[in-house]
Amino acid sequence: MQAERIRIHSTDNRATLNVEAADIKAKDVLVQAGNANVQGKVTASTHCQHNHYTADKNVKVEEYRSGKNEKYQATKIQADNLVVDVDNRLNVSGADIQAKQASIIGGQTHFGTQITTNESNARKHQSKGLWFREETDKTKAQTVHRTTVTADKLNVVATKGQVTGNAVKLAGQDAFVYGDKGVALKGVTQTTQAEATSKFKK
């Protein structure tokens, strides 16, 4: 979405405006709503493969592989002047925001993350008579997609509650962050898990 001026407005103050995986470029961007979620989109794909065959020395082999891959598309906003004005709950998760001047105002203002997970599973079973050998490998890796807000002049305000953030990056030459009930920012941990097992009988 590209224009000189872009206005995104919800007429129902009780409803929630959802902006997902949007690419917005304009000189002036105005977002107004009672509640708003600005976030990216996670898409998942899975694969599965199962093979049986006979190897050397008449060894029977069964192989199984499966996995899940997730891809992330962030909401991106580029503007000279950006105003986000939300009366109640404002949630910005995994977004990339760049502006010369940015005012991000909510009743409660939260900067969150979105997580993608990649998983792989493999099992190989070999057997001949009473002999067998089975090996398994499992991996699970998470990637945290954080919110980044960069502006020459940046104002972040929560008019009724807190400004909260998980792994958020707020960068500005002139930055002001205020929450009526305080500011609470913290980091987020990425995790990677791996497990391998081997069983056999002679």
Short mmCIF file of C-alpha atoms in Angstrom, two decimals:
data_model
loop_
_atom_site.label_atom_id
_atom_site.label_comp_id
_atom_site.label_asym_id
_atom_site.label_seq_id
_atom_site.Cartn_x
_atom_site.Cartn_y
_atom_site.Cartn_z
CA MET A 1 0.00 0.00 0.00
CA GLN A 2 1.66 3.22 -1.16
CA ALA A 3 0.28 6.76 -1.33
CA GLU A 4 0.94 10.35 -0.31
CA ARG A 5 -1.37 9.99 2.69
CA ILE A 6 -2.85 6.86 4.21
CA ARG A 7 -5.53 6.85 6.88
CA ILE A 8 -6.63 3.59 8.53
CA HIS A 9 -9.65 4.17 10.71
CA SER A 10 -12.14 2.07 12.67
CA THR A 11 -15.50 3.75 13.24
CA ASP A 12 -16.52 1.37 16.07
CA ASN A 13 -14.65 2.37 19.21
CA ARG A 14 -15.35 -1.03 20.80
CA ALA A 15 -14.04 -3.07 17.88
CA THR A 16 -10.45 -4.12 17.18
CA LEU A 17 -8.64 -2.98 14.05
CA ASN A 18 -6.33 -5.71 12.73
CA VAL A 19 -3.37 -4.86 10.49
CA GLU A 20 -1.60 -8.06 9.45
CA ALA A 21 1.47 -8.49 7.20
CA ALA A 22 0.87 -5.09 5.61
CA ASP A 23 3.46 -3.09 3.67
CA ILE A 24 2.59 0.59 4.08
CA LYS A 25 4.57 3.48 2.57
CA ALA A 26 3.42 7.09 2.61
CA LYS A 27 4.44 10.60 3.57
CA ASP A 28 1.71 10.71 6.22
CA VAL A 29 0.19 7.65 7.92
CA LEU A 30 -2.64 7.90 10.45
CA VAL A 31 -4.06 4.88 12.29
CA GLN A 32 -7.07 5.50 14.56
CA ALA A 33 -9.12 2.90 16.44
CA GLY A 34 -10.63 1.93 19.75
CA ASN A 35 -8.37 -1.15 19.87
CA ALA A 36 -5.71 -2.23 17.39
CA ASN A 37 -3.41 -5.14 16.60
CA VAL A 38 -0.49 -4.48 14.27
CA GLN A 39 1.30 -7.74 13.58
CA GLY A 40 2.92 -10.02 11.06
CA LYS A 41 1.76 -13.31 9.60
CA VAL A 42 3.15 -16.78 10.22
CA THR A 43 2.66 -19.43 7.53
CA ALA A 44 3.55 -23.08 8.08
CA SER A 45 4.46 -25.91 5.73
CA THR A 46 4.97 -29.57 6.61
CA HIS A 47 6.68 -32.46 4.90
CA CYS A 48 6.77 -36.22 5.45
CA GLN A 49 8.74 -39.03 3.81
CA HIS A 50 8.57 -42.77 4.54
CA ASN A 51 10.80 -45.34 2.83
CA HIS A 52 11.25 -49.14 3.04
CA TYR A 53 14.08 -50.97 1.30
CA THR A 54 16.52 -53.85 1.65
CA ALA A 55 20.19 -52.97 2.03
CA ASP A 56 23.35 -55.05 1.76
CA LYS A 57 23.39 -58.45 3.47
CA ASN A 58 19.59 -58.57 3.35
CA VAL A 59 19.19 -55.91 6.06
CA LYS A 60 15.69 -54.43 6.09
CA VAL A 61 15.65 -50.66 6.46
CA GLU A 62 12.78 -48.35 7.35
CA GLU A 63 13.36 -44.58 7.20
CA TYR A 64 10.95 -41.89 8.30
CA ARG A 65 11.46 -38.13 8.05
CA SER A 66 9.07 -35.32 8.89
CA GLY A 67 9.25 -31.64 9.67
CA LYS A 68 7.52 -28.32 9.96
CA ASN A 69 8.83 -24.99 8.67
CA GLU A 70 7.32 -21.63 9.51
CA LYS A 71 7.93 -18.39 7.61
CA TYR A 72 7.28 -14.90 8.89
CA GLN A 73 6.07 -11.82 7.03
CA ALA A 74 6.25 -8.67 9.15
CA THR A 75 4.06 -5.62 8.93
CA LYS A 76 6.24 -2.79 7.59
CA ILE A 77 5.41 0.89 7.89
CA GLN A 78 7.53 3.66 6.35
CA ALA A 79 6.45 7.28 6.70
CA ASP A 80 7.69 10.80 7.21
CA ASN A 81 4.95 11.38 9.77
CA LEU A 82 3.29 8.48 11.57
CA VAL A 83 0.49 8.79 14.11
CA VAL A 84 -1.04 5.74 15.77
CA ASP A 85 -3.87 6.87 18.04
CA VAL A 86 -5.71 4.07 19.88
CA ASP A 87 -8.10 4.75 22.75
CA ASN A 88 -7.78 1.42 24.55
CA ARG A 89 -5.51 -1.55 23.81
CA LEU A 90 -2.73 -1.18 21.26
CA ASN A 91 -0.67 -4.26 20.48
CA VAL A 92 2.25 -4.04 18.04
CA SER A 93 3.96 -7.41 17.49
CA GLY A 94 6.88 -8.23 15.24
CA ALA A 95 6.52 -5.06 13.18
CA ASP A 96 9.18 -2.94 11.46
CA ILE A 97 8.34 0.77 11.71
CA GLN A 98 10.49 3.58 10.27
CA ALA A 99 9.54 7.24 10.34
CA LYS A 100 10.98 10.72 10.65
CA GLN A 101 8.38 11.58 13.28
CA ALA A 102 6.35 8.89 15.04
CA SER A 103 3.70 9.19 17.75
CA ILE A 104 2.45 5.82 18.98
CA ILE A 105 -0.32 6.29 21.54
CA GLY A 106 -2.60 3.75 23.17
CA GLY A 107 -4.61 3.48 26.34
CA GLN A 108 -2.39 0.48 27.03
CA THR A 109 0.54 0.16 24.65
CA HIS A 110 2.31 -3.17 24.16
CA PHE A 111 5.19 -4.11 21.86
CA GLY A 112 5.30 -7.87 21.47
CA THR A 113 7.10 -10.54 19.50
CA GLN A 114 6.03 -13.29 17.17
CA ILE A 115 7.74 -16.66 17.09
CA THR A 116 8.38 -19.09 14.25
CA THR A 117 9.34 -22.69 14.89
CA ASN A 118 11.22 -25.13 12.67
CA GLU A 119 11.05 -28.82 13.58
CA SER A 120 12.63 -31.92 12.09
CA ASN A 121 12.23 -35.58 13.05
CA ALA A 122 14.12 -38.55 11.64
CA ARG A 123 13.99 -42.26 12.46
CA LYS A 124 15.99 -45.11 10.89
CA HIS A 125 15.23 -48.71 11.80
CA GLN A 126 17.47 -51.55 10.54
CA SER A 127 16.78 -55.21 11.20
CA LYS A 128 17.81 -58.71 10.21
CA GLY A 129 16.44 -61.68 12.08
CA LEU A 130 16.60 -60.90 15.82
CA TRP A 131 19.15 -58.12 15.30
CA PHE A 132 17.99 -54.52 15.02
CA ARG A 133 19.27 -50.99 15.35
CA GLU A 134 17.10 -47.88 15.62
CA GLU A 135 18.28 -44.27 15.60
CA THR A 136 16.18 -41.15 16.08
CA ASP A 137 16.99 -37.44 15.78
CA LYS A 138 14.72 -34.57 16.79
CA THR A 139 15.40 -30.84 16.58
CA LYS A 140 13.22 -27.85 17.37
CA ALA A 141 14.42 -24.28 16.88
CA GLN A 142 12.55 -21.06 17.61
CA THR A 143 13.16 -17.66 16.05
CA VAL A 144 11.87 -14.55 17.80
CA HIS A 145 10.70 -11.72 15.53
CA ARG A 146 10.74 -8.55 17.57
CA THR A 147 9.24 -5.13 17.01
CA THR A 148 11.58 -2.39 15.80
CA VAL A 149 10.60 1.28 15.84
CA THR A 150 13.09 3.78 14.41
CA ALA A 151 12.37 7.51 14.18
CA ASP A 152 14.23 10.80 14.40
CA LYS A 153 11.58 11.99 16.85
CA LEU A 154 9.71 9.26 18.71
CA ASN A 155 6.86 9.52 21.22
CA VAL A 156 5.43 6.37 22.81
CA VAL A 157 2.58 6.85 25.28
CA ALA A 158 0.10 4.77 27.27
CA THR A 159 -2.62 7.17 28.43
CA LYS A 160 -4.42 4.77 30.80
CA GLY A 161 -2.02 1.95 31.64
CA GLN A 162 1.53 0.77 31.04
CA VAL A 163 3.89 0.82 28.11
CA THR A 164 5.09 -2.79 27.97
CA GLY A 165 7.48 -4.52 25.62
CA ASN A 166 9.14 -7.86 24.95
CA ALA A 167 12.49 -7.60 23.14
CA VAL A 168 11.37 -4.35 21.53
CA LYS A 169 13.89 -1.98 19.92
CA LEU A 170 12.93 1.69 20.20
CA ALA A 171 15.46 3.98 18.51
CA GLY A 172 15.23 7.74 18.14
CA GLN A 173 17.46 10.80 18.25
CA ASP A 174 14.74 12.43 20.34
CA ALA A 175 12.70 9.76 22.14
CA PHE A 176 10.00 10.04 24.80
CA VAL A 177 8.37 6.98 26.42
CA TYR A 178 5.61 7.47 29.01
CA GLY A 179 3.07 5.19 30.64
CA ASP A 180 0.37 6.48 32.99
CA LYS A 181 1.07 3.40 35.14
CA GLY A 182 4.70 2.97 34.23
CA VAL A 183 6.97 1.38 31.65
CA ALA A 184 7.98 -2.30 31.71
CA LEU A 185 10.36 -3.66 29.07
CA LYS A 186 12.01 -7.08 29.07
CA GLY A 187 13.89 -9.49 26.85
CA VAL A 188 12.83 -12.78 25.29
CA THR A 189 14.73 -16.06 25.05
CA GLN A 190 15.09 -18.05 21.84
CA THR A 191 15.26 -21.81 22.33
CA THR A 192 16.80 -24.65 20.38
CA GLN A 193 16.24 -28.26 21.41
CA ALA A 194 17.96 -31.35 20.05
CA GLU A 195 17.55 -34.98 21.00
CA ALA A 196 19.19 -38.11 19.61
CA THR A 197 18.61 -41.73 20.66
CA SER A 198 19.99 -45.06 19.59
CA LYS A 199 18.64 -48.54 20.44
CA PHE A 200 19.99 -51.87 19.28
CA LYS A 201 19.88 -55.61 19.89
CA LYS A 202 22.68 -57.94 18.86
#
